[in-house]
Amino acid sequence: MRYALAFLLALMLALNSLAQTSYRIRLDTDANLRESYSLDSNIVAVLPQGAEVEVLGGFNRWLKVAHADAELWLADWVQYTQLTEGTTLLVPASLEPHKPAQPSQTMIRLDTEANLRELHSLDSEVVIRVAEGSLLPLTGTVNRWLKVVFAGRELWLADWVMHSRLSAEEIAVIYAPPPPPPPPPIIDNCCLVDRNCTSDEEWERGFFDFHANWCPAPEAMTDMSMS
């Protein structure tokens, strides 16, 4: 009897680890649904981009979803958009690559879109979906999760999401100040401004250069005609 109760308790704990408030997602690409949470498991269905499914829970890097009266498994790294109660209310998304105003000693660059979560767990709420190419300061790690900073807030990124760690040299190049603008060309054909033009060719060059702001024009514009 004691062993039966222990087994029942273990089973309840295992089920609770899969429990999660259900929500809907829309696939942003074609995706495989499998019998179990493993790449070795049989593929039961292939859903097209745009298909919506109900997420019932999660385990490790897999989402348990409802499809055709069955509970199947979808890899969490498949690109999708989280919906709220079947509506079109999206998880907030950073459409443009994010770049902090100031660099950090340790930074990563996302090589794909990615979810940033409140905690280091697939059961945790997705706070924002950030764009490919975003730069994120890295402040710590827990198991297979990276603690990153986004818009001044510490959030969590799964380390299996494709990303690149930037070297100090790469960070320096990215945050290098822009080069100064080139000096204006030195042109000495501003005969319309400070002297009379001596030929039609000089008058034509001076006329176009003046309107291109290549001549140091005085405060009052002189007569544009030849005299």
PDB file of N, CA and C in Angstrom, residues 135-199:
ATOM      1  N   LEU A 135      20.970  42.761 -30.306  1.00  0.00           N
ATOM      2  CA  LEU A 135      22.132  42.655 -29.426  1.00  0.00           C
ATOM      3  C   LEU A 135      21.654  42.684 -27.981  1.00  0.00           C
ATOM      4  N   LEU A 136      22.094  41.713 -27.190  1.00  0.00           N
ATOM      5  CA  LEU A 136      21.626  41.597 -25.813  1.00  0.00           C
ATOM      6  C   LEU A 136      22.816  41.408 -24.876  1.00  0.00           C
ATOM      7  N   PRO A 137      22.970  42.287 -23.865  1.00  0.00           N
ATOM      8  CA  PRO A 137      23.988  42.056 -22.841  1.00  0.00           C
ATOM      9  C   PRO A 137      23.687  40.768 -22.076  1.00  0.00           C
ATOM     10  N   LEU A 138      24.710  39.968 -21.824  1.00  0.00           N
ATOM     11  CA  LEU A 138      24.589  38.708 -21.099  1.00  0.00           C
ATOM     12  C   LEU A 138      25.115  38.904 -19.688  1.00  0.00           C
ATOM     13  N   THR A 139      24.254  38.613 -18.686  1.00  0.00           N
ATOM     14  CA  THR A 139      24.647  38.868 -17.293  1.00  0.00           C
ATOM     15  C   THR A 139      24.744  37.608 -16.450  1.00  0.00           C
ATOM     16  N   GLY A 140      24.337  36.450 -16.983  1.00  0.00           N
ATOM     17  CA  GLY A 140      24.430  35.232 -16.194  1.00  0.00           C
ATOM     18  C   GLY A 140      23.805  34.049 -16.911  1.00  0.00           C
ATOM     19  N   THR A 141      23.969  32.857 -16.323  1.00  0.00           N
ATOM     20  CA  THR A 141      23.395  31.624 -16.864  1.00  0.00           C
ATOM     21  C   THR A 141      22.879  30.759 -15.723  1.00  0.00           C
ATOM     22  N   VAL A 142      21.812  30.006 -16.013  1.00  0.00           N
ATOM     23  CA  VAL A 142      21.295  28.988 -15.104  1.00  0.00           C
ATOM     24  C   VAL A 142      20.906  27.784 -15.962  1.00  0.00           C
ATOM     25  N   ASN A 143      21.597  26.647 -15.718  1.00  0.00           N
ATOM     26  CA  ASN A 143      21.363  25.454 -16.533  1.00  0.00           C
ATOM     27  C   ASN A 143      21.505  25.801 -18.008  1.00  0.00           C
ATOM     28  N   ARG A 144      20.438  25.642 -18.776  1.00  0.00           N
ATOM     29  CA  ARG A 144      20.525  25.932 -20.221  1.00  0.00           C
ATOM     30  C   ARG A 144      19.786  27.220 -20.563  1.00  0.00           C
ATOM     31  N   TRP A 145      19.850  28.177 -19.659  1.00  0.00           N
ATOM     32  CA  TRP A 145      19.180  29.461 -19.874  1.00  0.00           C
ATOM     33  C   TRP A 145      20.182  30.597 -19.700  1.00  0.00           C
ATOM     34  N   LEU A 146      20.003  31.629 -20.508  1.00  0.00           N
ATOM     35  CA  LEU A 146      20.863  32.804 -20.464  1.00  0.00           C
ATOM     36  C   LEU A 146      20.087  33.982 -19.906  1.00  0.00           C
ATOM     37  N   LYS A 147      20.671  34.661 -18.929  1.00  0.00           N
ATOM     38  CA  LYS A 147      20.058  35.883 -18.395  1.00  0.00           C
ATOM     39  C   LYS A 147      20.578  37.056 -19.215  1.00  0.00           C
ATOM     40  N   VAL A 148      19.656  37.758 -19.869  1.00  0.00           N
ATOM     41  CA  VAL A 148      20.032  38.861 -20.753  1.00  0.00           C
ATOM     42  C   VAL A 148      19.282  40.117 -20.338  1.00  0.00           C
ATOM     43  N   VAL A 149      19.731  41.241 -20.844  1.00  0.00           N
ATOM     44  CA  VAL A 149      19.101  42.528 -20.545  1.00  0.00           C
ATOM     45  C   VAL A 149      18.440  43.038 -21.806  1.00  0.00           C
ATOM     46  N   PHE A 150      17.147  43.357 -21.698  1.00  0.00           N
ATOM     47  CA  PHE A 150      16.409  43.945 -22.814  1.00  0.00           C
ATOM     48  C   PHE A 150      15.661  45.159 -22.295  1.00  0.00           C
ATOM     49  N   ALA A 151      15.962  46.327 -22.866  1.00  0.00           N
ATOM     50  CA  ALA A 151      15.312  47.584 -22.479  1.00  0.00           C
ATOM     51  C   ALA A 151      15.383  47.811 -20.972  1.00  0.00           C
ATOM     52  N   GLY A 152      16.560  47.519 -20.400  1.00  0.00           N
ATOM     53  CA  GLY A 152      16.775  47.742 -18.978  1.00  0.00           C
ATOM     54  C   GLY A 152      16.201  46.688 -18.060  1.00  0.00           C
ATOM     55  N   ARG A 153      15.678  45.600 -18.607  1.00  0.00           N
ATOM     56  CA  ARG A 153      15.035  44.566 -17.794  1.00  0.00           C
ATOM     57  C   ARG A 153      15.741  43.229 -18.000  1.00  0.00           C
ATOM     58  N   GLU A 154      15.994  42.495 -16.919  1.00  0.00           N
ATOM     59  CA  GLU A 154      16.638  41.193 -17.019  1.00  0.00           C
ATOM     60  C   GLU A 154      15.587  40.123 -17.338  1.00  0.00           C
ATOM     61  N   LEU A 155      15.798  39.423 -18.439  1.00  0.00           N
ATOM     62  CA  LEU A 155      14.896  38.369 -18.883  1.00  0.00           C
ATOM     63  C   LEU A 155      15.720  37.140 -19.230  1.00  0.00           C
ATOM     64  N   TRP A 156      15.030  36.077 -19.645  1.00  0.00           N
ATOM     65  CA  TRP A 156      15.706  34.796 -19.860  1.00  0.00           C
ATOM     66  C   TRP A 156      15.520  34.311 -21.289  1.00  0.00           C
ATOM     67  N   LEU A 157      16.611  33.807 -21.860  1.00  0.00           N
ATOM     68  CA  LEU A 157      16.648  33.283 -23.223  1.00  0.00           C
ATOM     69  C   LEU A 157      17.166  31.853 -23.177  1.00  0.00           C
ATOM     70  N   ALA A 158      16.456  30.928 -23.857  1.00  0.00           N
ATOM     71  CA  ALA A 158      16.927  29.543 -23.931  1.00  0.00           C
ATOM     72  C   ALA A 158      18.234  29.485 -24.712  1.00  0.00           C
ATOM     73  N   ASP A 159      19.215  28.752 -24.174  1.00  0.00           N
ATOM     74  CA  ASP A 159      20.531  28.778 -24.816  1.00  0.00           C
ATOM     75  C   ASP A 159      20.579  27.974 -26.105  1.00  0.00           C
ATOM     76  N   TRP A 160      19.511  27.185 -26.397  1.00  0.00           N
ATOM     77  CA  TRP A 160      19.500  26.443 -27.659  1.00  0.00           C
ATOM     78  C   TRP A 160      19.002  27.304 -28.832  1.00  0.00           C
ATOM     79  N   VAL A 161      18.509  28.499 -28.531  1.00  0.00           N
ATOM     80  CA  VAL A 161      18.163  29.436 -29.600  1.00  0.00           C
ATOM     81  C   VAL A 161      19.450  29.884 -30.285  1.00  0.00           C
ATOM     82  N   MET A 162      19.449  29.930 -31.599  1.00  0.00           N
ATOM     83  CA  MET A 162      20.666  30.270 -32.343  1.00  0.00           C
ATOM     84  C   MET A 162      21.120  31.692 -32.022  1.00  0.00           C
ATOM     85  N   HIS A 163      22.353  31.812 -31.566  1.00  0.00           N
ATOM     86  CA  HIS A 163      22.913  33.115 -31.235  1.00  0.00           C
ATOM     87  C   HIS A 163      24.433  33.051 -31.361  1.00  0.00           C
ATOM     88  N   SER A 164      25.051  34.204 -31.352  1.00  0.00           N
ATOM     89  CA  SER A 164      26.511  34.304 -31.446  1.00  0.00           C
ATOM     90  C   SER A 164      27.020  35.161 -30.299  1.00  0.00           C
ATOM     91  N   ARG A 165      28.066  34.684 -29.636  1.00  0.00           N
ATOM     92  CA  ARG A 165      28.713  35.509 -28.611  1.00  0.00           C
ATOM     93  C   ARG A 165      29.714  36.434 -29.299  1.00  0.00           C
ATOM     94  N   LEU A 166      29.618  37.698 -28.992  1.00  0.00           N
ATOM     95  CA  LEU A 166      30.463  38.690 -29.643  1.00  0.00           C
ATOM     96  C   LEU A 166      31.783  38.841 -28.906  1.00  0.00           C
ATOM     97  N   SER A 167      32.849  38.944 -29.674  1.00  0.00           N
ATOM     98  CA  SER A 167      34.151  39.214 -29.080  1.00  0.00           C
ATOM     99  C   SER A 167      34.264  40.697 -28.731  1.00  0.00           C
ATOM    100  N   ALA A 168      35.277  41.012 -27.943  1.00  0.00           N
ATOM    101  CA  ALA A 168      35.491  42.418 -27.573  1.00  0.00           C
ATOM    102  C   ALA A 168      35.751  43.258 -28.821  1.00  0.00           C
ATOM    103  N   GLU A 169      36.450  42.678 -29.801  1.00  0.00           N
ATOM    104  CA  GLU A 169      36.727  43.417 -31.033  1.00  0.00           C
ATOM    105  C   GLU A 169      35.443  43.693 -31.812  1.00  0.00           C
ATOM    106  N   GLU A 170      34.536  42.698 -31.877  1.00  0.00           N
ATOM    107  CA  GLU A 170      33.271  42.901 -32.587  1.00  0.00           C
ATOM    108  C   GLU A 170      32.418  43.964 -31.902  1.00  0.00           C
ATOM    109  N   ILE A 171      32.383  43.930 -30.569  1.00  0.00           N
ATOM    110  CA  ILE A 171      31.616  44.933 -29.830  1.00  0.00           C
ATOM    111  C   ILE A 171      32.180  46.323 -30.092  1.00  0.00           C
ATOM    112  N   ALA A 172      33.514  46.432 -30.108  1.00  0.00           N
ATOM    113  CA  ALA A 172      34.140  47.738 -30.352  1.00  0.00           C
ATOM    114  C   ALA A 172      33.799  48.264 -31.736  1.00  0.00           C
ATOM    115  N   VAL A 173      33.759  47.370 -32.730  1.00  0.00           N
ATOM    116  CA  VAL A 173      33.426  47.802 -34.088  1.00  0.00           C
ATOM    117  C   VAL A 173      31.980  48.258 -34.165  1.00  0.00           C
ATOM    118  N   ILE A 174      31.070  47.484 -33.544  1.00  0.00           N
ATOM    119  CA  ILE A 174      29.640  47.815 -33.597  1.00  0.00           C
ATOM    120  C   ILE A 174      29.363  49.174 -32.951  1.00  0.00           C
ATOM    121  N   TYR A 175      30.057  49.447 -31.846  1.00  0.00           N
ATOM    122  CA  TYR A 175      29.783  50.678 -31.098  1.00  0.00           C
ATOM    123  C   TYR A 175      30.796  51.783 -31.393  1.00  0.00           C
ATOM    124  N   ALA A 176      31.597  51.599 -32.425  1.00  0.00           N
ATOM    125  CA  ALA A 176      32.543  52.662 -32.790  1.00  0.00           C
ATOM    126  C   ALA A 176      31.778  53.882 -33.279  1.00  0.00           C
ATOM    127  N   PRO A 177      32.242  55.088 -32.923  1.00  0.00           N
ATOM    128  CA  PRO A 177      31.547  56.299 -33.398  1.00  0.00           C
ATOM    129  C   PRO A 177      31.651  56.403 -34.914  1.00  0.00           C
ATOM    130  N   PRO A 178      30.664  56.988 -35.551  1.00  0.00           N
ATOM    131  CA  PRO A 178      30.726  57.124 -37.011  1.00  0.00           C
ATOM    132  C   PRO A 178      31.865  58.035 -37.417  1.00  0.00           C
ATOM    133  N   PRO A 179      32.444  57.797 -38.575  1.00  0.00           N
ATOM    134  CA  PRO A 179      33.548  58.670 -39.012  1.00  0.00           C
ATOM    135  C   PRO A 179      33.035  60.071 -39.296  1.00  0.00           C
ATOM    136  N   PRO A 180      33.894  61.064 -39.143  1.00  0.00           N
ATOM    137  CA  PRO A 180      33.459  62.453 -39.427  1.00  0.00           C
ATOM    138  C   PRO A 180      33.151  62.614 -40.914  1.00  0.00           C
ATOM    139  N   PRO A 181      32.256  63.517 -41.247  1.00  0.00           N
ATOM    140  CA  PRO A 181      31.927  63.723 -42.666  1.00  0.00           C
ATOM    141  C   PRO A 181      33.143  64.288 -43.396  1.00  0.00           C
ATOM    142  N   PRO A 182      33.261  63.969 -44.663  1.00  0.00           N
ATOM    143  CA  PRO A 182      34.413  64.494 -45.421  1.00  0.00           C
ATOM    144  C   PRO A 182      34.316  66.006 -45.560  1.00  0.00           C
ATOM    145  N   PRO A 183      35.440  66.667 -45.653  1.00  0.00           N
ATOM    146  CA  PRO A 183      35.402  68.146 -45.816  1.00  0.00           C
ATOM    147  C   PRO A 183      34.793  68.502 -47.168  1.00  0.00           C
ATOM    148  N   PRO A 184      34.167  69.658 -47.245  1.00  0.00           N
ATOM    149  CA  PRO A 184      33.578  70.072 -48.529  1.00  0.00           C
ATOM    150  C   PRO A 184      34.669  70.267 -49.576  1.00  0.00           C
ATOM    151  N   PRO A 185      34.334  69.980 -50.809  1.00  0.00           N
ATOM    152  CA  PRO A 185      35.357  70.149 -51.858  1.00  0.00           C
ATOM    153  C   PRO A 185      35.775  71.622 -51.999  1.00  0.00           C
ATOM    154  N   ILE A 186      37.048  71.776 -52.298  1.00  0.00           N
ATOM    155  CA  ILE A 186      37.574  73.136 -52.507  1.00  0.00           C
ATOM    156  C   ILE A 186      37.367  73.505 -53.969  1.00  0.00           C
ATOM    157  N   ILE A 187      36.452  74.401 -54.212  1.00  0.00           N
ATOM    158  CA  ILE A 187      36.119  74.797 -55.581  1.00  0.00           C
ATOM    159  C   ILE A 187      36.309  76.305 -55.715  1.00  0.00           C
ATOM    160  N   ASP A 188      37.086  76.677 -56.698  1.00  0.00           N
ATOM    161  CA  ASP A 188      37.343  78.102 -56.909  1.00  0.00           C
ATOM    162  C   ASP A 188      36.697  78.547 -58.225  1.00  0.00           C
ATOM    163  N   ASN A 189      35.394  78.367 -58.328  1.00  0.00           N
ATOM    164  CA  ASN A 189      34.695  78.847 -59.525  1.00  0.00           C
ATOM    165  C   ASN A 189      33.402  79.546 -59.127  1.00  0.00           C
ATOM    166  N   CYS A 190      33.451  80.254 -58.018  1.00  0.00           N
ATOM    167  CA  CYS A 190      32.262  80.932 -57.513  1.00  0.00           C
ATOM    168  C   CYS A 190      32.226  82.366 -58.034  1.00  0.00           C
ATOM    169  N   CYS A 191      32.349  82.481 -59.327  1.00  0.00           N
ATOM    170  CA  CYS A 191      32.396  83.825 -59.889  1.00  0.00           C
ATOM    171  C   CYS A 191      31.092  84.580 -59.701  1.00  0.00           C
ATOM    172  N   LEU A 192      29.989  83.886 -59.470  1.00  0.00           N
ATOM    173  CA  LEU A 192      28.707  84.558 -59.272  1.00  0.00           C
ATOM    174  C   LEU A 192      28.626  85.206 -57.900  1.00  0.00           C
ATOM    175  N   VAL A 193      29.530  84.811 -56.988  1.00  0.00           N
ATOM    176  CA  VAL A 193      29.433  85.265 -55.611  1.00  0.00           C
ATOM    177  C   VAL A 193      30.355  86.451 -55.347  1.00  0.00           C
ATOM    178  N   ASP A 194      31.610  86.318 -55.736  1.00  0.00           N
ATOM    179  CA  ASP A 194      32.561  87.343 -55.333  1.00  0.00           C
ATOM    180  C   ASP A 194      33.261  88.038 -56.508  1.00  0.00           C
ATOM    181  N   ARG A 195      32.947  87.679 -57.733  1.00  0.00           N
ATOM    182  CA  ARG A 195      33.578  88.315 -58.884  1.00  0.00           C
ATOM    183  C   ARG A 195      32.748  88.048 -60.123  1.00  0.00           C
ATOM    184  N   ASN A 196      33.038  88.785 -61.163  1.00  0.00           N
ATOM    185  CA  ASN A 196      32.361  88.551 -62.435  1.00  0.00           C
ATOM    186  C   ASN A 196      32.938  87.324 -63.130  1.00  0.00           C
ATOM    187  N   CYS A 197      32.092  86.631 -63.854  1.00  0.00           N
ATOM    188  CA  CYS A 197      32.533  85.461 -64.605  1.00  0.00           C
ATOM    189  C   CYS A 197      33.238  85.930 -65.879  1.00  0.00           C
ATOM    190  N   THR A 198      34.294  85.215 -66.238  1.00  0.00           N
ATOM    191  CA  THR A 198      35.095  85.618 -67.395  1.00  0.00           C
ATOM    192  C   THR A 198      34.752  84.856 -68.656  1.00  0.00           C
ATOM    193  N   SER A 199      33.924  83.782 -68.531  1.00  0.00           N
ATOM    194  CA  SER A 199      33.557  82.999 -69.714  1.00  0.00           C
ATOM    195  C   SER A 199      32.233  82.305 -69.456  1.00  0.00           C
TER     196      SER A 199
END
